[in-house]
Coordinates of C-alpha atoms and ligand atoms in Angstrom, one line a residue:
M1 CA -8.4 5.1 -30.4
P2 CA -10.5 2.9 -28.0
A3 CA -10.4 3.3 -24.3
I4 CA -7.6 1.4 -22.4
T5 CA -8.2 0.4 -18.8
A6 CA -5.8 -0.9 -16.3
S7 CA -6.2 -1.6 -12.5
A8 CA -4.1 -2.2 -9.5
P9 CA -4.8 -3.8 -6.0
G10 CA -4.5 -2.4 -2.7
K11 CA -1.9 -3.7 -0.2
A12 CA -1.5 -4.6 3.5
I13 CA 1.8 -4.6 5.3
L14 CA 1.8 -7.8 7.4
F15 CA 4.8 -6.9 9.3
G16 CA 7.4 -4.1 9.6
E17 CA 5.9 -0.8 8.6
H18 CA 7.9 2.3 9.6
A19 CA 11.0 0.2 10.4
V20 CA 11.2 -0.5 6.7
V21 CA 11.8 3.2 6.0
Y22 CA 15.0 2.7 8.1
H23 CA 16.4 -0.3 6.1
R24 CA 14.6 -3.1 8.1
P25 CA 12.8 -5.8 6.3
A26 CA 9.0 -5.9 5.9
I27 CA 6.4 -8.3 4.5
A28 CA 3.4 -7.1 2.4
V29 CA 0.5 -8.6 0.5
P30 CA -1.7 -7.4 -2.2
V31 CA -5.3 -6.8 -1.2
T32 CA -7.4 -7.6 -4.4
Q33 CA -10.8 -6.9 -3.0
V34 CA -10.2 -3.2 -3.5
K35 CA -8.7 -1.6 -6.7
A36 CA -7.8 1.5 -8.4
R37 CA -8.7 1.8 -12.1
A38 CA -7.5 4.1 -14.7
S39 CA -9.2 4.5 -18.1
V40 CA -7.6 6.5 -21.0
F41 CA -9.9 7.8 -23.7
A42 CA -8.9 9.4 -27.1
Q43 CA -10.1 13.0 -27.4
I44 CA -10.5 13.3 -31.0
Q45 CA -11.8 17.0 -31.0
A46 CA -9.1 18.2 -28.6
P47 CA -5.9 20.0 -29.5
A48 CA -3.1 17.7 -30.0
G49 CA -1.1 17.1 -26.7
Q50 CA -4.1 18.2 -24.5
V51 CA -4.2 15.8 -21.4
W52 CA -7.3 16.0 -19.4
L53 CA -7.2 14.7 -15.9
D54 CA -10.5 13.3 -14.4
A55 CA -10.3 12.0 -10.8
P56 CA -13.9 12.3 -9.3
D57 CA -12.9 10.8 -6.0
I58 CA -10.7 13.8 -5.4
H59 CA -12.8 16.3 -7.3
L60 CA -10.2 16.8 -9.9
S61 CA -11.3 17.6 -13.4
A62 CA -9.0 19.9 -15.5
V63 CA -6.5 20.0 -18.3
L64 CA -3.0 19.1 -17.1
D65 CA -1.5 22.5 -18.0
E66 CA -3.9 24.1 -15.5
V67 CA -3.2 21.8 -12.7
D68 CA -0.6 22.4 -9.9
P69 CA 2.6 20.7 -11.3
A70 CA 3.0 19.2 -7.8
Q71 CA -0.2 17.4 -8.0
P72 CA 0.7 13.6 -7.9
L73 CA -1.3 12.9 -11.1
A74 CA 0.2 15.6 -13.1
I75 CA 3.8 14.5 -12.0
L76 CA 2.8 10.9 -13.0
V77 CA 1.8 12.1 -16.5
R78 CA 4.9 14.0 -17.1
E79 CA 7.1 11.1 -15.8
V80 CA 5.6 8.7 -18.2
Q81 CA 5.9 11.2 -21.0
R82 CA 9.7 11.5 -20.1
E83 CA 10.1 7.8 -19.7
L84 CA 8.6 7.1 -23.2
A85 CA 10.5 10.0 -24.7
L86 CA 7.2 11.3 -26.1
E87 CA 7.3 15.0 -27.4
R88 CA 3.6 14.9 -26.3
F89 CA 0.6 12.5 -25.7
P90 CA -2.1 12.3 -28.3
A91 CA -5.0 14.4 -27.0
L92 CA -6.5 12.1 -24.2
K93 CA -8.7 12.0 -21.1
I94 CA -7.5 9.8 -18.1
T95 CA -10.3 8.9 -15.6
I96 CA -9.1 7.5 -12.2
R97 CA -11.6 5.6 -10.0
S98 CA -10.7 3.9 -6.9
D99 CA -12.6 1.9 -4.1
I100 CA -9.3 2.0 -2.0
P101 CA -10.1 4.2 1.0
L102 CA -7.7 7.3 1.0
A103 CA -5.1 7.8 3.7
A104 CA -6.1 4.4 5.4
G105 CA -3.0 2.3 5.0
L106 CA -4.2 0.3 2.0
G107 CA -2.0 1.8 -0.6
S108 CA -4.4 4.0 -2.5
G109 CA -1.9 6.4 -3.8
A110 CA 0.5 3.8 -5.2
A111 CA -2.3 1.8 -6.6
V112 CA -3.7 4.9 -8.5
S113 CA -0.1 5.5 -9.8
V114 CA 0.4 1.9 -11.1
A115 CA -3.0 1.9 -12.7
A116 CA -2.5 5.1 -14.5
I117 CA 1.0 4.5 -15.5
R118 CA 0.0 1.2 -17.2
A119 CA -3.1 2.6 -18.8
L120 CA -1.1 5.6 -20.3
S121 CA 1.7 3.7 -21.5
A122 CA -0.7 1.0 -23.0
F123 CA -2.7 3.7 -24.8
V124 CA 0.4 5.0 -26.7
G125 CA 1.3 1.5 -27.6
H126 CA 4.2 1.1 -25.3
P127 CA 3.2 -0.8 -22.2
L128 CA 5.9 -0.3 -19.6
P129 CA 7.5 -3.4 -17.8
D130 CA 6.7 -3.9 -14.0
E131 CA 10.1 -2.7 -13.0
T132 CA 9.7 0.7 -14.8
V133 CA 6.1 1.0 -13.6
S134 CA 7.2 0.4 -10.1
R135 CA 10.1 2.9 -10.4
I136 CA 7.7 5.7 -11.7
A137 CA 5.2 5.0 -9.0
Y138 CA 7.9 5.4 -6.4
R139 CA 8.8 8.7 -7.7
V140 CA 5.2 9.8 -7.4
E141 CA 5.2 8.3 -3.9
Q142 CA 8.1 10.6 -3.0
V143 CA 5.9 13.5 -3.7
H144 CA 3.2 12.1 -1.1
H145 CA 5.6 11.5 1.6
G146 CA 9.2 12.3 0.8
T147 CA 11.0 9.3 2.2
P148 CA 8.8 6.3 1.1
S149 CA 10.6 2.9 1.6
G150 CA 9.3 1.7 -1.7
I151 CA 7.3 -1.2 -0.3
D152 CA 3.8 0.1 -1.5
N153 CA 4.7 0.6 -5.1
T154 CA 6.5 -2.7 -5.2
V155 CA 3.8 -5.0 -3.8
I156 CA 1.1 -3.2 -5.7
T157 CA 3.0 -3.5 -9.1
Y158 CA 3.7 -7.2 -8.7
A159 CA 0.5 -8.1 -6.9
Q160 CA 2.3 -11.0 -4.9
P161 CA 3.3 -11.4 -1.3
I162 CA 6.7 -9.9 -0.9
W163 CA 9.7 -9.7 1.3
F164 CA 11.1 -6.2 1.1
L165 CA 14.4 -4.7 2.1
R166 CA 14.9 -1.0 1.1
G167 CA 17.7 -0.7 -1.4
A168 CA 17.8 -4.5 -2.0
P169 CA 15.9 -6.5 -4.8
F170 CA 12.7 -7.5 -3.3
E171 CA 11.8 -11.3 -3.1
L172 CA 8.4 -13.1 -3.9
L173 CA 7.6 -14.8 -0.7
K174 CA 6.8 -18.5 -0.6
V175 CA 3.6 -19.0 1.3
A176 CA 3.5 -22.5 2.4
Q177 CA -0.1 -22.6 3.9
P178 CA -2.9 -20.2 3.0
F179 CA -4.0 -18.0 5.7
T180 CA -7.0 -15.7 6.3
L181 CA -6.9 -12.2 7.3
V182 CA -9.8 -9.7 8.3
I183 CA -9.1 -6.2 7.5
A184 CA -11.1 -3.5 9.4
D185 CA -11.1 0.4 8.7
S186 CA -11.2 2.5 11.8
G187 CA -12.7 5.3 9.6
I188 CA -10.1 7.7 10.8
T189 CA -8.2 9.1 7.8
S190 CA -4.5 9.5 8.7
P191 CA -2.0 10.7 5.9
T192 CA 1.1 8.4 6.0
V193 CA 3.4 11.4 5.4
A194 CA 2.5 12.8 9.0
A195 CA 3.2 9.6 10.9
V196 CA 6.4 9.0 9.0
Q197 CA 7.7 12.6 9.7
D198 CA 6.8 12.2 13.5
V199 CA 8.7 8.9 13.6
R200 CA 11.6 10.7 11.8
R201 CA 11.6 13.4 14.3
H202 CA 11.6 11.0 17.3
H203 CA 14.3 9.0 15.7
E204 CA 16.5 12.2 15.2
L205 CA 16.0 13.1 19.0
D206 CA 16.7 9.6 20.4
P207 CA 18.3 7.4 17.6
L208 CA 19.4 4.6 20.2
K209 CA 16.0 4.2 21.5
Y210 CA 14.3 4.2 18.0
D211 CA 17.0 1.9 16.4
A212 CA 16.3 -0.7 19.1
I213 CA 12.6 -0.6 18.4
F214 CA 13.3 -1.1 14.6
D215 CA 15.7 -3.8 15.4
A216 CA 13.0 -5.5 17.5
I217 CA 10.6 -5.1 14.6
A218 CA 13.2 -6.7 12.2
S219 CA 13.4 -9.6 14.5
V220 CA 9.6 -10.1 14.3
V221 CA 9.7 -9.9 10.6
N222 CA 12.4 -12.5 10.2
R223 CA 10.5 -14.8 12.4
A224 CA 7.3 -14.2 10.6
R225 CA 9.1 -14.9 7.3
T226 CA 10.1 -18.4 8.6
C227 CA 6.5 -19.1 9.8
I228 CA 5.0 -18.1 6.4
E229 CA 7.6 -20.2 4.4
Q230 CA 7.1 -23.2 6.8
G231 CA 3.4 -22.9 7.0
Q232 CA 3.4 -22.4 10.8
I233 CA 0.4 -20.1 10.6
H234 CA -0.6 -20.2 14.3
D235 CA 2.7 -18.8 15.2
L236 CA 2.1 -15.7 13.1
G237 CA -0.6 -14.5 15.4
P238 CA 1.5 -13.7 18.5
L239 CA 4.1 -12.0 16.1
M240 CA 1.4 -9.8 14.9
D241 CA 0.8 -8.9 18.5
E242 CA 4.4 -8.2 19.2
N243 CA 4.6 -6.1 16.0
H244 CA 1.5 -4.0 17.2
C245 CA 3.2 -3.4 20.6
L246 CA 6.3 -2.1 18.9
L247 CA 4.3 0.2 16.8
K248 CA 2.6 1.5 19.8
R249 CA 6.1 2.3 21.1
L250 CA 6.6 4.3 18.0
D251 CA 3.5 6.2 18.9
V252 CA 1.8 5.4 15.6
S253 CA -1.2 3.6 17.0
C254 CA -4.3 5.3 18.5
G255 CA -7.2 4.5 20.7
A256 CA -9.6 3.4 17.9
L257 CA -7.0 1.0 16.4
D258 CA -6.0 -0.6 19.8
H259 CA -9.8 -1.0 20.4
L260 CA -10.3 -2.9 17.2
V261 CA -7.2 -5.0 17.9
D262 CA -8.5 -5.9 21.4
T263 CA -12.0 -6.6 19.9
A264 CA -10.3 -9.0 17.3
H265 CA -8.7 -10.9 20.1
S266 CA -12.0 -11.2 22.1
A267 CA -13.7 -12.4 19.0
G268 CA -11.2 -15.3 18.5
A269 CA -8.4 -13.8 16.2
L270 CA -5.0 -15.4 16.4
G271 CA -3.3 -12.1 16.4
A272 CA -3.8 -8.5 15.2
K273 CA -2.0 -5.2 14.5
L274 CA -2.4 -1.9 12.7
I275 CA -1.3 -1.7 9.2
G276 CA 0.5 1.1 7.2
G277 CA 1.2 4.6 8.6
G278 CA -1.3 4.1 11.5
R279 CA -2.8 6.8 13.7
G280 CA -6.0 5.7 12.0
G281 CA -6.7 3.8 8.8
N282 CA -6.9 0.0 8.9
M283 CA -5.9 -2.9 11.1
I284 CA -5.7 -6.7 10.3
A285 CA -6.5 -9.7 12.3
L286 CA -5.2 -13.2 11.6
V287 CA -8.1 -15.7 11.9
H288 CA -9.1 -19.3 11.3
A289 CA -11.1 -19.1 8.0
V290 CA -14.2 -20.4 9.8
D291 CA -14.2 -17.5 12.3
A292 CA -13.5 -14.8 9.7
R293 CA -17.2 -13.6 9.3
L294 CA -17.7 -13.5 13.1
V295 CA -14.5 -11.6 13.7
A296 CA -15.5 -9.1 11.0
E297 CA -19.0 -8.6 12.5
A298 CA -17.3 -8.0 15.9
L299 CA -15.2 -5.3 14.4
L300 CA -18.1 -3.7 12.8
R301 CA -19.9 -3.6 16.1
A302 CA -17.0 -2.1 17.8
G303 CA -16.8 0.8 15.4
A304 CA -15.1 -0.3 12.1
V305 CA -16.7 1.5 9.2
R306 CA -15.8 -1.3 6.7
T307 CA -14.3 -4.8 6.8
L308 CA -12.7 -7.1 4.2
I309 CA -11.8 -10.7 4.4
T310 CA -8.9 -11.8 2.3
E311 CA -6.9 -15.0 2.0
V312 CA -3.1 -15.0 1.5
T313 CA -2.4 -17.9 -0.8
P314 CA 0.7 -19.3 -2.4
H315 CA 0.3 -17.3 -5.7
Q316 CA -2.1 -14.5 -4.9
T317 CA -4.7 -13.2 -2.5
Q318 CA -8.4 -13.9 -3.0
G319 CA -11.6 -13.3 -1.1
G320 CA -14.7 -11.2 -0.7
A321 CA -16.1 -8.0 1.0
C322 CA -18.1 -8.4 4.1
Ligands
LIG1 C1 3.2 3.0 4.3 O1 2.4 2.0 3.6 C2 4.3 2.2 5.2 C3 5.3 2.9 5.9 O2 6.3 2.0 6.4 C4 6.0 4.1 5.0 C5 6.9 3.5 3.9 O3 7.3 2.3 4.0 O4 7.1 4.3 3.1 C6 4.7 3.7 7.1

């Protein structure tokens, strides 16, 4: 059988991370400038049922049966096998490559899952529908951080701007006017699981205080939705700033992210905030398209290790690396 390859984009949460875990709404967009790719190759010489996992980015190269069963890729292969009611896979090797930085708020784990689920199911002749791909990716996310909201697997599977509320059907977001974002990586890796667990601990200790912050974030998200749907892009900037302040109150920002947010403002951004789990990883800045390169350069000078420029458009995101 020839190789089958599938890919999935990264993502950025425009508004509402962390609060979304607590059933508040959030808005996310795909980031197509970075991708995870999964390729499946037939292994004609190998014993039937042998699945070789090959993920050079995380230094994994081993037969499935010899890998820790809690390893996310191992869970994923078994979930796909169960979903397809396969007694066993034909002997195969699955190779994963990704240029989405790990533990940086851009959805690397979910993107790897979505690409791998698609490649494996297509390889055996039963490509799974998006709903099932997203559901399996969610189960794998649960291994990464226990209580995921489901926003990462959803936006990455559907690769469209979405409005997301945990437990409710997600909605594709109507984007009335395109807008430009600069994404900058602080270079600090920060697993989402740790930040989510800390917020949970704080919420348990002081539910009134933290529910009030989550409600304030929900209010920002609702106003942002109206702006996006009505094309009031200038009004989105101050909402990003408000969201960032609320994330600081959740204690999920850090000096490096705050510095990049301040730098983006000084360089002419309309607003800026951290994205994803926080404590490191990436931030985004809303910019006039003509200023994007200048803001990206200022962020690099201020210590960002990488920047991306992306445009959120009515149907999909487009752009290029800087
Ligand atoms: C992670 O990309 C976003 C968080 O809100 C966690 C989640 O939604 O599962 C921090």
